[in-house]
Amino acid sequence: DARVTQTPRHKVTEMGQEVTMRCQPILGHNTVFWYRQTMMQGLELLAYFRNRAPLDDSGMPKDRFSAEMPDATLATLKIQPSEPRDSAVYFCASGLVRGLPGNTEAFFGQGTRLTVV
Amino acid sequence: AQSVTQLGSHVSVSEGALVLLRCNYSSSVPPYLFWYVQYPNQGLQLLLKYTSAATLVKGINGFEAEFKKSETSFHLTKPSAHMSDAAEYFCAVGNNQGGKLIFGQGTELSVKP
């Protein structure tokens, strides 16, 4: 049963600490998305990758957030230093783009619930 | 720029009643449109997608959506609500220039017994 796996599922950390969230996309998928979900802002696209290369990270606060794909089986989202306003659920999703990219279904992981105190 | 707007952040229906969740899109080119559902403490899962093959799209769990270009709408319907349909529903548009998926604000559906 292919699925996107995110770790950890929950993270509580103190303000100023570094947080790393990990995502294992579905094997064979060539596109990875990172979304943040909050009550106030809804689902915001932070960044996405195609064939491990970043296509757009304009949704990310550049001074503290970074996203990478060290290899095809791992995507990471890092926050350093973390702040209380970063508290949210972070979702990773993956998809396989064949032909027109807008037609691509995204498969979501179960999310990492981050609380920064 | 492409976007979607969901009308109504909360919709409440009685079990057995019609479900209608509204979505309007903005796009200068023919859009790819999606409906996703999110159950509590879960990720999003695809209900259905429109890819221009047919204007009436059938999805999982008895849901369907109709693409109406003249109204720039892609409303989601289900003839008879079940308690298990209570969830948050998101409309989204797929961007052809990069493939990013842009979501609406979501509509929370409550189903009363």
Coordinates of C-alpha atoms in Angstrom, one line a residue:
Chain A
D1 CA 0.0 0.0 0.0
A2 CA 1.9 3.0 -1.3
R3 CA 1.7 6.1 0.9
V4 CA 3.6 9.2 1.9
T5 CA 5.2 8.9 5.3
Q6 CA 6.0 11.9 7.5
T7 CA 8.0 11.9 10.7
P8 CA 7.5 12.9 13.4
R9 CA 3.7 13.0 13.7
H10 CA 3.9 15.4 16.6
K11 CA 6.6 17.7 17.8
V12 CA 6.7 20.1 20.7
T13 CA 9.7 22.3 20.9
E14 CA 10.8 25.5 22.6
M15 CA 11.2 28.7 20.8
G16 CA 14.6 29.1 19.3
Q17 CA 15.2 25.4 18.7
E18 CA 15.8 23.8 15.4
V19 CA 13.0 21.6 14.0
T20 CA 13.4 19.1 11.2
M21 CA 10.5 17.4 9.6
R22 CA 11.0 14.4 7.2
C23 CA 9.0 13.0 4.4
Q24 CA 9.3 9.8 2.4
P25 CA 7.4 10.3 -0.9
I26 CA 5.7 7.5 -2.8
L27 CA 8.3 5.5 -4.7
G28 CA 8.5 6.6 -8.3
H29 CA 6.8 10.0 -7.7
N30 CA 8.8 12.9 -9.2
T31 CA 7.2 15.8 -7.4
V32 CA 7.1 16.7 -3.7
F33 CA 5.1 19.5 -2.1
W34 CA 5.3 21.0 1.4
Y35 CA 2.2 22.7 2.8
R36 CA 1.4 24.3 6.1
Q37 CA -2.1 24.3 7.5
T38 CA -3.4 26.7 10.1
M39 CA -6.8 27.8 11.2
M40 CA -6.2 31.4 10.1
Q41 CA -4.4 30.8 6.8
G42 CA -5.7 27.5 5.7
L43 CA -3.4 25.4 3.4
E44 CA -0.4 27.4 2.2
L45 CA 2.1 26.0 -0.3
L46 CA 5.6 26.5 1.2
A47 CA 7.7 24.8 -1.5
Y48 CA 7.8 22.1 -4.1
F49 CA 10.3 20.0 -6.0
R50 CA 10.4 18.2 -9.3
N51 CA 13.0 15.5 -9.8
R52 CA 14.6 16.7 -6.5
A53 CA 15.2 20.3 -7.8
P54 CA 13.3 23.1 -6.1
L55 CA 10.7 24.7 -8.5
D56 CA 9.2 27.2 -6.2
D57 CA 9.9 28.1 -2.6
S58 CA 8.4 31.6 -2.6
G59 CA 5.9 30.5 0.1
M60 CA 8.6 30.0 2.7
P61 CA 10.1 32.5 5.0
K62 CA 13.6 32.4 3.7
D63 CA 15.4 33.6 6.9
R64 CA 14.3 30.6 9.0
F65 CA 12.9 27.9 6.7
S66 CA 14.8 25.6 4.4
A67 CA 13.6 22.6 2.3
E68 CA 15.8 20.0 0.6
M69 CA 15.7 16.7 -1.1
P70 CA 18.9 14.9 -0.3
D71 CA 17.7 11.9 -2.4
A72 CA 14.6 10.7 -4.2
T73 CA 13.3 9.0 -1.1
L74 CA 13.7 11.8 1.4
A75 CA 12.5 15.4 1.6
T76 CA 13.2 17.6 4.6
L77 CA 11.8 20.8 5.9
K78 CA 13.8 22.6 8.5
I79 CA 13.0 25.6 10.7
Q80 CA 15.8 27.4 12.5
P81 CA 15.2 29.1 14.8
S82 CA 11.6 28.1 15.5
E83 CA 9.0 30.6 16.7
P84 CA 5.6 30.2 18.3
R85 CA 3.9 31.5 15.1
D86 CA 5.3 28.4 13.3
S87 CA 2.9 26.2 15.2
A88 CA 0.9 24.5 12.5
V89 CA 0.4 21.1 10.8
Y90 CA 2.9 20.6 8.0
F91 CA 1.9 18.3 5.2
C92 CA 4.1 16.7 2.6
A93 CA 2.5 15.4 -0.6
S94 CA 3.9 13.7 -3.6
G95 CA 2.8 13.2 -7.2
L96 CA 3.9 11.8 -10.5
V97 CA 3.9 14.4 -13.3
R98 CA 3.4 12.9 -16.7
G99 CA 2.6 15.3 -19.5
L100 CA 0.7 18.4 -18.2
P101 CA 1.7 19.2 -14.7
G102 CA -1.5 20.8 -13.7
N103 CA -3.3 17.5 -14.0
T104 CA -1.3 15.8 -11.3
E105 CA -3.0 14.3 -8.3
A106 CA -1.1 14.9 -5.0
F107 CA -1.0 12.2 -2.4
F108 CA -0.8 13.6 1.1
G109 CA 1.0 12.3 4.2
Q110 CA -0.7 12.5 7.6
G111 CA 1.2 15.6 8.6
T112 CA 3.5 16.7 11.4
R113 CA 1.7 18.7 14.1
L114 CA 4.3 21.2 15.3
T115 CA 3.9 23.2 18.6
V116 CA 6.4 25.8 19.4
V117 CA 6.2 27.1 23.0
Chain B
A1 CA -3.1 34.0 -11.5
Q2 CA -5.2 30.9 -10.8
S3 CA -7.2 30.7 -7.7
V4 CA -10.3 29.1 -6.2
T5 CA -12.9 30.5 -3.8
Q6 CA -15.0 28.3 -1.6
L7 CA -18.3 29.9 -0.5
G8 CA -19.2 29.1 3.0
S9 CA -16.6 28.0 5.6
H10 CA -19.2 25.8 7.4
V11 CA -22.2 23.9 5.9
S12 CA -24.6 21.8 8.0
V13 CA -27.0 19.3 6.6
S14 CA -29.2 16.6 8.0
E15 CA -28.5 13.0 7.4
G16 CA -30.1 12.0 4.1
A17 CA -30.2 15.6 2.8
L18 CA -28.5 16.9 -0.3
V19 CA -24.9 18.1 0.1
L20 CA -23.8 21.1 -1.9
L21 CA -20.4 22.6 -1.4
R22 CA -19.6 25.6 -3.6
C23 CA -16.3 26.4 -5.4
N24 CA -15.6 29.1 -8.0
Y25 CA -12.4 29.3 -9.9
S26 CA -10.4 32.0 -11.5
S27 CA -8.2 31.0 -14.5
S28 CA -7.3 32.5 -17.8
V29 CA -6.8 29.1 -19.3
P30 CA -8.8 25.9 -19.0
P31 CA -8.3 24.8 -15.5
Y32 CA -7.6 21.4 -13.8
L33 CA -9.8 21.3 -10.8
F34 CA -9.8 19.0 -7.8
W35 CA -11.9 18.3 -4.7
Y36 CA -10.1 16.8 -1.7
V37 CA -11.5 15.7 1.7
Q38 CA -9.8 15.8 5.1
Y39 CA -11.0 13.8 8.0
P40 CA -9.9 14.9 11.5
N41 CA -6.2 14.4 12.2
Q42 CA -5.6 13.0 8.7
G43 CA -4.0 14.2 5.5
L44 CA -6.1 15.2 2.4
Q45 CA -7.3 12.6 0.0
L46 CA -8.6 13.0 -3.5
L47 CA -12.4 12.9 -4.0
L48 CA -12.4 13.7 -7.7
K49 CA -10.8 15.8 -10.5
Y50 CA -11.8 17.6 -13.6
T51 CA -9.5 17.2 -16.6
S52 CA -11.8 18.4 -19.4
A53 CA -12.8 14.9 -20.5
A54 CA -16.4 15.4 -19.2
T55 CA -18.1 18.2 -17.4
L56 CA -19.8 15.9 -14.8
V57 CA -17.2 14.1 -12.8
K58 CA -18.0 11.3 -10.4
G59 CA -15.8 10.6 -7.5
I60 CA -15.5 8.3 -4.5
N61 CA -18.1 7.9 -1.7
G62 CA -21.0 9.0 -4.0
F63 CA -19.7 12.5 -4.6
E64 CA -19.8 14.3 -8.0
A65 CA -19.0 17.7 -9.3
E66 CA -20.0 19.6 -12.4
F67 CA -17.7 21.9 -14.3
K68 CA -19.6 25.0 -15.6
K69 CA -17.4 27.3 -17.6
S70 CA -20.1 30.0 -18.0
E71 CA -20.4 30.2 -14.2
T72 CA -16.7 29.5 -13.5
S73 CA -17.9 27.0 -10.9
F74 CA -17.1 23.4 -9.9
H75 CA -19.6 22.7 -7.1
L76 CA -19.5 19.4 -5.2
T77 CA -22.7 17.5 -4.6
K78 CA -23.9 14.3 -3.0
P79 CA -27.6 13.3 -3.1
S80 CA -27.9 11.9 0.4
A81 CA -25.5 12.8 3.3
H82 CA -24.2 10.2 5.6
M83 CA -22.8 10.8 9.1
S84 CA -19.4 9.6 7.8
D85 CA -19.3 12.5 5.3
A86 CA -18.6 15.0 8.1
A87 CA -15.1 16.4 7.3
E88 CA -13.4 19.4 5.7
Y89 CA -13.6 19.7 1.9
F90 CA -11.1 21.6 -0.2
C91 CA -11.4 22.7 -3.8
A92 CA -8.1 23.1 -5.6
V93 CA -6.8 24.2 -9.0
G94 CA -3.7 22.7 -10.7
N95 CA -1.2 25.2 -12.2
N96 CA 0.1 24.0 -15.6
Q97 CA 3.2 26.0 -15.5
G98 CA 4.7 24.3 -12.6
G99 CA 2.2 21.8 -11.4
K100 CA 1.5 23.4 -8.0
L101 CA -1.8 22.8 -6.4
I102 CA -3.6 25.9 -5.1
F103 CA -6.3 25.3 -2.5
G104 CA -9.3 27.1 -1.4
Q105 CA -10.0 27.9 2.3
G106 CA -12.0 24.8 2.9
T107 CA -15.6 24.1 3.9
E108 CA -16.4 22.2 7.0
L109 CA -19.3 19.9 6.5
S110 CA -21.4 18.8 9.5
V111 CA -24.0 16.1 9.3
K112 CA -26.8 16.1 11.8
P113 CA -28.7 12.9 12.7

